[in-house]
Tab-separated table of C-alpha atoms in Angstrom:
chain	number	residue	atom	x	y	z
L	1274	MET	CA	8.013	-34.959	39.258
L	1275	GLN	CA	5.629	-34.299	42.146
L	1276	LYS	CA	4.271	-30.816	42.840
L	1277	LYS	CA	6.193	-30.503	46.111
L	1278	ASP	CA	9.491	-31.042	44.271
L	1279	ILE	CA	8.904	-28.199	41.803
L	1280	LYS	CA	10.745	-25.213	43.282
L	1281	LYS	CA	11.260	-23.023	40.226
L	1282	ILE	CA	8.879	-22.527	37.289
L	1283	VAL	CA	9.449	-20.534	34.103
L	1284	LEU	CA	6.143	-19.107	32.870
L	1285	ALA	CA	5.344	-18.051	29.298
L	1286	TYR	CA	3.989	-14.632	30.236
L	1287	SER	CA	2.011	-12.227	28.069
L	1288	GLY	CA	0.374	-10.186	30.802
L	1289	GLY	CA	-3.037	-11.105	29.446
L	1290	LEU	CA	-5.898	-12.551	31.457
L	1291	ASP	CA	-4.703	-16.174	31.485
L	1292	THR	CA	-1.081	-15.646	32.452
L	1293	SER	CA	-1.899	-12.833	34.878
L	1294	ILE	CA	-3.878	-15.128	37.159
L	1295	ILE	CA	-1.561	-18.105	36.649
L	1296	ILE	CA	1.180	-16.584	38.824
L	1297	PRO	CA	-0.904	-16.474	42.027
L	1298	TRP	CA	-2.542	-19.783	41.089
L	1299	LEU	CA	0.864	-21.476	40.830
L	1300	LYS	CA	1.861	-19.987	44.163
L	1301	GLU	CA	-1.270	-21.429	45.769
L	1302	ASN	CA	-1.219	-24.846	44.127
L	1303	TYR	CA	2.479	-25.691	43.751
L	1304	ASN	CA	3.826	-25.067	47.250
L	1305	ASN	CA	4.833	-21.441	46.630
L	1306	PRO	CA	7.553	-21.966	43.970
L	1307	GLU	CA	9.690	-19.217	42.463
L	1308	ILE	CA	8.042	-17.961	39.263
L	1309	ILE	CA	10.234	-16.552	36.511
L	1310	ALA	CA	8.130	-14.849	33.844
L	1311	VAL	CA	9.326	-14.730	30.241
L	1312	SER	CA	7.726	-12.611	27.560
L	1313	GLY	CA	8.736	-12.989	23.926
L	1314	ASN	CA	8.608	-9.642	22.158
L	1315	VAL	CA	7.407	-10.387	18.625
L	1316	GLY	CA	6.232	-6.862	17.984
L	1317	GLN	CA	3.142	-6.616	20.189
L	1318	ALA	CA	4.160	-3.033	21.032
L	1319	ASP	CA	1.963	-1.429	23.707
L	1320	GLU	CA	1.048	-4.806	25.217
L	1321	LEU	CA	4.522	-4.854	26.779
L	1322	GLU	CA	3.998	-1.587	28.658
L	1323	GLY	CA	3.985	-2.030	32.438
L	1324	LEU	CA	4.570	-5.757	32.101
L	1325	GLU	CA	7.467	-6.011	34.554
L	1326	GLU	CA	5.664	-4.118	37.308
L	1327	LYS	CA	2.595	-6.278	36.851
L	1328	ALA	CA	4.541	-9.558	36.859
L	1329	LEU	CA	6.441	-8.661	40.017
L	1330	LYS	CA	3.347	-7.333	41.768
L	1331	THR	CA	1.455	-10.574	41.163
L	1332	GLY	CA	4.273	-12.777	42.504
L	1333	ALA	CA	6.972	-13.353	39.881
L	1334	SER	CA	10.591	-13.081	41.063
L	1335	LYS	CA	11.666	-11.478	37.760
L	1336	LEU	CA	10.629	-10.937	34.167
L	1337	PHE	CA	12.638	-11.473	31.017
L	1338	VAL	CA	11.395	-9.549	27.965
L	1339	GLU	CA	13.170	-11.064	24.989
L	1340	ASP	CA	13.123	-9.094	21.727
L	1341	ILE	CA	12.957	-11.713	18.970
L	1342	THR	CA	11.008	-9.652	16.423
L	1343	GLU	CA	13.628	-9.688	13.664
L	1344	GLU	CA	14.295	-13.403	14.151
L	1345	PHE	CA	10.550	-14.048	14.126
L	1346	LEU	CA	10.186	-12.398	10.724
L	1347	THR	CA	13.337	-13.605	8.986
L	1348	ASP	CA	13.447	-17.196	10.258
L	1349	TYR	CA	9.747	-18.052	10.533
L	1350	VAL	CA	7.491	-15.629	8.647
L	1351	PHE	CA	9.440	-14.843	5.474
L	1352	PRO	CA	10.252	-18.498	4.619
L	1353	CYS	CA	6.502	-19.186	4.622
L	1354	VAL	CA	5.830	-16.109	2.487
L	1355	GLN	CA	8.405	-17.515	0.056
L	1356	ALA	CA	6.488	-20.789	0.104
L	1357	GLY	CA	3.085	-19.118	-0.241
L	1358	ALA	CA	1.912	-21.133	2.770
L	1359	LEU	CA	-1.657	-20.316	3.822
L	1360	TYR	CA	-3.836	-22.373	6.138
L	1361	GLU	CA	-7.425	-22.021	4.924
L	1362	ASP	CA	-6.541	-18.417	3.832
L	1363	TYR	CA	-5.126	-17.708	7.329
L	1364	MET	CA	-1.675	-16.111	7.249
L	1365	LEU	CA	-0.539	-18.091	10.289
L	1366	GLY	CA	0.210	-15.145	12.583
L	1367	THR	CA	-0.122	-16.962	15.899
L	1368	ALA	CA	1.246	-20.219	14.506
L	1369	PHE	CA	4.402	-18.384	13.372
L	1370	ALA	CA	4.975	-16.737	16.752
L	1371	ARG	CA	4.661	-19.663	19.141
L	1372	PRO	CA	7.755	-21.686	18.086
L	1373	PRO	CA	10.334	-18.868	18.496
L	1374	ILE	CA	8.754	-17.734	21.765
L	1375	ALA	CA	8.714	-21.260	23.189
L	1376	LYS	CA	12.262	-21.880	21.973
L	1377	ARG	CA	13.525	-18.814	23.847
L	1378	ILE	CA	11.568	-19.816	26.965
L	1379	VAL	CA	13.291	-23.205	26.915
L	1380	GLU	CA	16.695	-21.535	26.627
L	1381	ILE	CA	15.968	-19.373	29.680
L	1382	ALA	CA	14.482	-22.287	31.646
L	1383	LEU	CA	17.617	-24.363	31.088
L	1384	ARG	CA	19.881	-21.432	31.961
L	1385	GLU	CA	17.921	-20.638	35.144
L	1386	GLY	CA	17.765	-24.261	36.285
L	1387	ALA	CA	13.968	-24.415	36.211
L	1388	ASP	CA	12.121	-27.533	37.345
L	1389	ALA	CA	9.184	-26.953	34.974
L	1390	ILE	CA	7.784	-24.715	32.242
L	1391	CYS	CA	4.236	-23.387	32.436
L	1392	HIS	CA	1.985	-21.896	29.747
L	1393	GLY	CA	-1.500	-20.391	29.812
L	1394	CYS	CA	-2.972	-22.031	26.710
L	1395	THR	CA	-6.441	-23.527	26.958
L	1396	GLY	CA	-7.147	-27.215	26.491
L	1397	LYS	CA	-9.281	-26.432	23.437
L	1398	GLY	CA	-6.772	-24.452	21.426
L	1399	ASN	CA	-3.893	-24.932	19.024
L	1400	ASP	CA	-1.293	-23.046	21.048
L	1401	GLN	CA	-0.974	-25.632	23.806
L	1402	VAL	CA	0.339	-28.054	21.177
L	1403	ARG	CA	2.615	-25.465	19.574
L	1404	PHE	CA	4.225	-24.563	22.904
L	1405	GLU	CA	4.613	-28.105	24.120
L	1406	LEU	CA	5.985	-29.618	20.911
L	1407	THR	CA	8.622	-26.880	20.803
L	1408	ILE	CA	9.515	-27.572	24.437
L	1409	LYS	CA	9.797	-31.279	23.649
L	1410	ALA	CA	12.038	-30.484	20.672
L	1411	PHE	CA	14.595	-28.593	22.800
L	1412	ALA	CA	14.066	-29.973	26.337
L	1413	PRO	CA	12.395	-33.376	25.901
L	1414	ASP	CA	12.457	-34.233	29.623
L	1415	MET	CA	11.223	-30.871	30.943
L	1416	PRO	CA	7.950	-31.137	32.938
L	1417	ILE	CA	5.169	-28.948	31.517
L	1418	ILE	CA	2.392	-27.345	33.565
L	1419	ALA	CA	-0.836	-26.346	31.791
L	1420	PRO	CA	-3.222	-24.842	34.386
L	1421	TRP	CA	-6.211	-24.861	32.042
L	1422	ARG	CA	-5.989	-28.647	32.090
L	1423	GLU	CA	-5.795	-28.705	35.913
L	1424	TRP	CA	-7.747	-25.935	37.581
L	1425	ASP	CA	-11.466	-25.627	38.317
L	1426	ILE	CA	-11.874	-22.390	36.362
L	1427	LYS	CA	-14.228	-23.009	33.438
L	1428	SER	CA	-14.599	-19.677	31.648
L	1429	ARG	CA	-13.083	-16.251	31.082
L	1430	GLU	CA	-15.793	-14.832	33.372
L	1431	GLU	CA	-14.478	-17.028	36.187
L	1432	GLU	CA	-10.925	-15.952	35.342
L	1433	ILE	CA	-11.951	-12.320	35.831
L	1434	ASP	CA	-13.581	-13.265	39.136
L	1435	TYR	CA	-10.326	-14.934	40.239
L	1436	ALA	CA	-8.281	-11.890	39.182
L	1437	GLU	CA	-10.526	-9.516	41.103
L	1438	ALA	CA	-10.379	-11.716	44.202
L	1439	HIS	CA	-6.573	-11.766	44.081
L	1440	ASN	CA	-6.133	-8.065	43.210
L	1441	VAL	CA	-4.631	-8.850	39.803
L	1442	PRO	CA	-4.847	-5.718	37.585
L	1443	LEU	CA	-6.447	-6.258	34.154
L	1444	LYS	CA	-6.583	-4.107	31.026
L	1445	ILE	CA	-9.869	-5.665	29.900
L	1446	ASN	CA	-13.394	-5.648	31.264
L	1447	ARG	CA	-16.335	-7.992	30.961
L	1448	GLU	CA	-17.834	-6.107	28.016
L	1449	THR	CA	-14.696	-5.951	25.841
L	1450	ASN	CA	-13.333	-9.341	26.695
L	1451	TYR	CA	-12.366	-10.514	23.202
L	1452	SER	CA	-9.631	-13.102	23.157
L	1453	LYS	CA	-6.820	-11.469	21.191
L	1454	ASP	CA	-3.326	-12.322	20.057
L	1455	LYS	CA	-1.104	-9.577	18.699
L	1456	ASN	CA	2.333	-9.456	17.125
L	1457	ILE	CA	4.023	-7.442	14.394
L	1458	TRP	CA	2.464	-9.704	11.754
L	1459	HIS	CA	-1.187	-9.777	12.820
L	1460	LEU	CA	-3.942	-9.311	15.368
L	1461	SER	CA	-6.572	-11.993	15.980
L	1462	HIS	CA	-10.030	-11.547	17.533
L	1463	GLU	CA	-12.118	-14.382	18.993
L	1464	GLY	CA	-15.003	-14.744	21.432
L	1465	LEU	CA	-18.067	-12.722	22.463
L	1466	ASP	CA	-20.322	-11.930	19.471
L	1467	LEU	CA	-17.805	-13.513	17.084
L	1468	GLU	CA	-18.599	-16.963	18.455
L	1469	ASP	CA	-21.753	-16.891	16.339
L	1470	PRO	CA	-20.809	-17.007	12.621
L	1471	ALA	CA	-24.133	-15.298	11.846
L	1472	ASN	CA	-22.851	-12.053	13.395
L	1473	GLU	CA	-21.044	-9.551	11.222
L	1474	PRO	CA	-17.773	-8.330	12.770
L	1475	LEU	CA	-18.012	-4.809	14.167
L	1476	TYR	CA	-15.322	-3.420	11.865
L	1477	ASN	CA	-16.558	0.168	12.157
L	1478	LYS	CA	-17.006	0.130	15.930
L	1479	PRO	CA	-14.339	2.363	17.515
L	1480	GLY	CA	-11.600	0.258	19.093
L	1481	PHE	CA	-12.435	-3.025	17.383
L	1482	LEU	CA	-9.784	-2.798	14.664
L	1483	GLU	CA	-6.347	-1.891	15.974
L	1484	MET	CA	-4.052	-2.224	12.945
L	1485	GLY	CA	-6.148	-0.304	10.455
L	1486	VAL	CA	-9.623	0.687	9.287
L	1487	SER	CA	-12.444	-1.048	7.467
L	1488	PRO	CA	-12.483	-0.735	3.649
L	1489	GLU	CA	-15.433	1.698	3.699
L	1490	MET	CA	-13.565	3.933	6.149
L	1491	ALA	CA	-10.416	3.962	3.980
L	1492	PRO	CA	-9.502	7.010	1.860
L	1493	ASP	CA	-11.046	7.508	-1.582
L	1494	LYS	CA	-7.559	8.002	-3.012
L	1495	PRO	CA	-5.366	4.929	-3.733
L	1496	THR	CA	-1.863	4.399	-2.365
L	1497	TYR	CA	0.911	2.909	-4.516
L	1498	VAL	CA	3.814	0.915	-3.112
L	1499	THR	CA	6.629	-1.031	-4.750
L	1500	VAL	CA	8.071	-4.042	-2.947
L	1501	THR	CA	11.558	-5.229	-3.901
L	1502	TYR	CA	12.527	-8.880	-3.443
L	1503	GLU	CA	15.912	-10.575	-3.489
L	1504	LYS	CA	15.723	-14.360	-3.797
L	1505	GLY	CA	12.153	-14.269	-2.546
L	1506	VAL	CA	12.903	-12.124	0.521
L	1507	PRO	CA	11.408	-8.605	0.741
L	1508	VAL	CA	14.248	-6.128	1.201
L	1509	ALA	CA	12.998	-2.678	0.175
L	1510	LEU	CA	9.936	-0.479	-0.253
L	1511	ASP	CA	9.826	2.171	-2.981
L	1512	GLY	CA	13.560	1.696	-3.455
L	1513	LYS	CA	14.498	2.162	0.203
L	1514	LYS	CA	16.319	-0.750	1.842
L	1515	MET	CA	14.841	-1.773	5.188
L	1516	SER	CA	15.222	-4.338	7.937
L	1517	ALA	CA	12.520	-6.960	8.138
L	1518	THR	CA	10.958	-5.203	11.123
L	1519	GLU	CA	10.946	-1.759	9.518
L	1520	LEU	CA	9.560	-3.146	6.272
L	1521	VAL	CA	6.630	-4.958	7.889
L	1522	LEU	CA	5.811	-2.005	10.155
L	1523	THR	CA	5.731	0.303	7.115
L	1524	LEU	CA	3.486	-2.064	5.161
L	1525	ASN	CA	1.240	-2.453	8.204
L	1526	LYS	CA	0.758	1.320	8.244
L	1527	LEU	CA	0.097	1.600	4.507
L	1528	GLY	CA	-2.117	-1.472	4.418
L	1529	GLY	CA	-3.993	-0.593	7.591
L	1530	GLU	CA	-4.798	2.908	6.357
L	1531	ASN	CA	-6.321	1.399	3.207
L	1532	GLY	CA	-8.377	-1.365	4.835
L	1533	ILE	CA	-6.088	-4.153	3.625
L	1534	GLY	CA	-5.740	-7.604	5.188
L	1535	LEU	CA	-9.035	-8.287	6.993
L	1536	LEU	CA	-10.066	-11.941	7.166
L	1537	ASP	CA	-13.176	-13.445	8.755
L	1538	ILE	CA	-13.124	-17.255	8.705
L	1539	VAL	CA	-14.344	-20.354	10.464
L	1540	GLU	CA	-11.218	-22.497	10.566
L	1541	ASN	CA	-10.560	-26.115	11.444
L	1542	ARG	CA	-8.486	-26.206	14.619
L	1543	LEU	CA	-5.771	-28.756	15.237
L	1544	VAL	CA	-7.765	-30.350	18.049
L	1545	GLY	CA	-10.686	-31.100	15.723
L	1546	MET	CA	-13.246	-28.366	16.338
L	1547	LYS	CA	-14.198	-25.386	14.216
L	1548	CYS	CA	-13.480	-21.878	15.473
L	1549	ARG	CA	-14.445	-18.461	14.138
L	1550	GLY	CA	-11.735	-15.827	14.052
L	1551	VAL	CA	-11.275	-12.334	12.636
L	1552	TYR	CA	-7.736	-11.427	11.629
L	1553	GLU	CA	-5.938	-8.200	10.791
L	1554	THR	CA	-2.819	-8.777	8.673
L	1555	PRO	CA	-2.314	-5.622	6.568
L	1556	GLY	CA	1.397	-5.862	5.778
L	1557	GLY	CA	1.313	-9.633	5.493
L	1558	ALA	CA	-1.474	-9.528	2.915
L	1559	ILE	CA	0.619	-7.193	0.745
L	1560	LEU	CA	3.688	-9.429	1.029
L	1561	TYR	CA	1.840	-12.650	0.195
L	1562	HIS	CA	0.219	-10.950	-2.802
L	1563	THR	CA	3.306	-9.255	-4.219
L	1564	HIS	CA	5.505	-12.321	-3.784
L	1565	LYS	CA	2.989	-14.435	-5.683
L	1566	VAL	CA	2.888	-11.855	-8.480
L	1567	LEU	CA	6.678	-11.875	-8.782
L	1568	GLU	CA	6.704	-15.670	-9.037
L	1569	THR	CA	4.334	-15.516	-12.014
L	1570	ILE	CA	7.211	-14.217	-14.141
L	1571	THR	CA	10.174	-15.896	-12.427
L	1572	LEU	CA	9.065	-19.491	-11.771
L	1573	ASP	CA	8.645	-22.090	-14.492
L	1574	LYS	CA	5.280	-23.817	-14.816
L	1575	GLU	CA	6.164	-27.201	-13.273
L	1576	THR	CA	7.963	-25.701	-10.267
L	1577	SER	CA	5.136	-23.243	-9.689
L	1578	HIS	CA	2.446	-25.920	-9.750
L	1579	TYR	CA	4.351	-28.384	-7.593
L	1580	LYS	CA	5.330	-25.651	-5.139
L	1581	ALA	CA	1.627	-24.888	-4.565
L	1582	LEU	CA	1.108	-28.465	-3.370
L	1583	VAL	CA	4.110	-28.189	-1.056
L	1584	ALA	CA	2.856	-24.833	0.261
L	1585	GLN	CA	-0.385	-26.384	1.449
L	1586	LYS	CA	1.471	-29.135	3.278
L	1587	LEU	CA	3.854	-26.643	4.878
L	1588	ALA	CA	0.920	-24.506	6.068
L	1589	GLU	CA	-0.616	-27.570	7.712
L	1590	MET	CA	2.698	-28.447	9.348
L	1591	VAL	CA	3.145	-24.921	10.734
L	1592	TYR	CA	-0.461	-24.642	11.894
L	1593	ASN	CA	-0.289	-28.094	13.487
L	1594	ALA	CA	2.761	-27.324	15.628
L	1595	GLN	CA	5.245	-29.316	13.543
L	1596	TRP	CA	7.798	-26.591	12.848
L	1597	PHE	CA	10.780	-28.411	14.343
L	1598	THR	CA	10.386	-31.633	12.367
L	1599	PRO	CA	12.396	-33.293	9.574
L	1600	LEU	CA	9.621	-32.769	7.017
L	1601	THR	CA	9.267	-29.045	7.680
L	1602	LYS	CA	13.036	-28.667	7.432
L	1603	ALA	CA	13.033	-30.540	4.116
L	1604	ILE	CA	10.143	-28.506	2.695
L	1605	LEU	CA	11.825	-25.226	3.636
L	1606	ALA	CA	15.022	-26.408	1.946
L	1607	PHE	CA	13.045	-27.151	-1.223
L	1608	VAL	CA	11.340	-23.760	-1.098
L	1609	LYS	CA	14.668	-21.987	-0.725
L	1610	THR	CA	15.986	-23.599	-3.917
L	1611	THR	CA	12.941	-22.351	-5.829
L	1612	GLN	CA	13.690	-18.756	-4.824
L	1613	GLU	CA	17.093	-18.388	-6.514
L	1614	TYR	CA	15.707	-16.146	-9.278
L	1615	VAL	CA	12.680	-14.672	-7.491
L	1616	THR	CA	14.205	-11.196	-7.572
L	1617	GLY	CA	12.544	-8.021	-8.787
L	1618	ASP	CA	10.027	-5.261	-8.130
L	1619	VAL	CA	6.272	-5.531	-7.706
L	1620	LYS	CA	4.132	-2.412	-7.758
L	1621	VAL	CA	0.605	-2.536	-6.339
L	1622	LYS	CA	-2.227	-0.104	-5.755
L	1623	LEU	CA	-3.940	-0.217	-2.350
L	1624	TYR	CA	-7.539	0.935	-2.458
L	1625	LYS	CA	-10.386	0.289	-0.016
L	1626	GLY	CA	-9.377	-3.225	0.994
L	1627	ASN	CA	-8.102	-4.211	-2.453
L	1628	ILE	CA	-4.571	-4.976	-3.589
L	1629	ILE	CA	-4.473	-4.202	-7.315
L	1630	ASN	CA	-1.539	-5.171	-9.541
L	1631	ALA	CA	0.250	-2.164	-11.046
L	1632	GLY	CA	3.358	-3.714	-12.626
L	1633	VAL	CA	6.080	-6.315	-12.101
L	1634	THR	CA	9.669	-6.503	-13.341
L	1635	SER	CA	12.590	-8.888	-12.859
L	1636	PRO	CA	16.026	-9.343	-14.433
L	1637	TYR	CA	15.216	-13.077	-14.396
L	1638	SER	CA	11.781	-12.814	-15.994
L	1639	LEU	CA	10.653	-15.858	-17.991
L	1640	TYR	CA	8.007	-13.790	-19.736
L	1641	ASP	CA	9.069	-13.287	-23.356
L	1642	PRO	CA	6.848	-10.752	-25.150
L	1643	GLU	CA	8.110	-11.909	-28.556
L	1644	ILE	CA	6.808	-15.428	-27.901
L	1645	ALA	CA	3.617	-14.391	-26.094
L	1646	THR	CA	2.510	-11.718	-28.602
L	1647	PHE	CA	-0.649	-12.064	-30.692
L	1648	ASP	CA	1.022	-10.008	-33.394
L	1649	GLU	CA	3.367	-11.317	-36.061
L	1650	ASP	CA	6.656	-12.679	-34.746
L	1651	ASP	CA	9.790	-14.416	-35.992
L	1652	VAL	CA	10.555	-16.650	-32.983
L	1653	TYR	CA	7.589	-19.022	-32.769
L	1654	ASP	CA	6.596	-21.360	-35.602
L	1655	GLN	CA	2.890	-22.026	-35.032
L	1656	SER	CA	2.853	-24.881	-37.542
L	1657	GLN	CA	4.909	-26.970	-35.085
L	1658	ALA	CA	1.847	-27.183	-32.828
L	1659	THR	CA	0.334	-29.806	-35.164
L	1660	GLY	CA	2.975	-32.419	-34.374
L	1661	PHE	CA	2.866	-31.624	-30.668
L	1662	ILE	CA	-0.910	-32.022	-30.479
L	1663	ASN	CA	-0.812	-35.289	-32.418
L	1664	LEU	CA	1.704	-36.772	-29.992
L	1665	TYR	CA	0.127	-35.263	-26.885
L	1666	GLY	CA	-3.292	-36.525	-27.892
L	1667	LEU	CA	-2.178	-39.993	-29.007
L	1668	SER	CA	-3.427	-41.770	-25.868
L	1669	THR	CA	-6.794	-40.010	-26.131
L	1670	LYS	CA	-7.086	-41.087	-29.785
L	1671	VAL	CA	-6.211	-44.732	-29.030
L	1672	TYR	CA	-8.723	-44.843	-26.138
L	1673	SER	CA	-11.479	-43.396	-28.284
L	1674	LYS	CA	-10.856	-45.920	-31.095
L	1675	MET	CA	-11.007	-48.803	-28.580
L	1676	LEU	CA	-14.413	-47.603	-27.326
L	1677	LYS	CA	-15.731	-47.258	-30.863
L	1678	LYS	CA	-14.464	-50.746	-31.810
L	1679	ASN	CA	-16.433	-52.229	-28.880
L	1680	GLY	CA	-19.560	-50.204	-29.468
L	1681	ILE	CA	-19.177	-48.163	-26.268
L	1682	ASP	CA	-20.264	-44.524	-26.062
L	1683	ASN	CA	-17.528	-42.168	-24.906
L	1684	LYS	CA	-19.394	-40.374	-22.132
């Protein structure tokens, strides 16, 4: 489709620097089309304040703010917590959020009769792929506009220049221009001094951390919390049943106050380059930890070990924008079957950035103290180990005898 034929564009709109200047840029470069802005609310809280006024003022005809927070947690985040899926220790906060946001944008674009969908992702990042593969999954013939791959703007400094020239209001300035992504699950920081891995993050600088404090600024007194799971899904804290949203918000508060969930890594991006990021995921860190602890007493050895291999593959699939694929669907189905008896309570102590185990119970526990004890017992005949070892070590014995017969040292 040629530019002149595009009359209506649905824009993935966050109100940040990129999408703020995209509205006037589209007006200038696509023959003044109607711009419908869509913002997916995945728990970014104060970032949504004043969004409609700003979108309309900069040229959008209307703004949809779609609250998908609960869906985001229950359908995307929690299944990966059940799997234990981590990408290079990263708890996938942005990677989780893009598919449900893009899916809702497609739904609105189809309903509004849009000619194209536009996003503000850069040509260097992962999110351009996550948005576009989701769009292709639900609207395979929809044209996609990615201004960062078209315009002459080369840097965030030039973006700010463009915004100032077009009277686009910004919440940032040139000195605090970190690239951030925020949702109920995490907050990411990139850019400025963080681009050099030699620089220590400014954790104690006022305003840098937004979801909590650094470990050294945390209280000297520990905080205890008990997380209850039903079939691998967190459902209650300290005995109180909660929605997914309420539960994560509560854990974010408790974790943030105790310096939990800070991660500073150089990760391997989907597009092939390395990128340094600092992440805040206080509630998520507690959930990943406690779920893993519960599985230590509820999963059998073979399932647990095989599931770890599957978890790594799932993390790569999610990070690499392959959520809506047959393999991801199959992996999630496998993970769900492993969670049938992952039910119980996990108590942890939060103290200065540490999550310390403080007890775990389950009605389906596979831990049998009578078998595991070092004291005298009546349920385990230790003499039976002789036959087991002889059979288990038979191949090793045969191999060793062959080497000896041929005069070969067993190195």
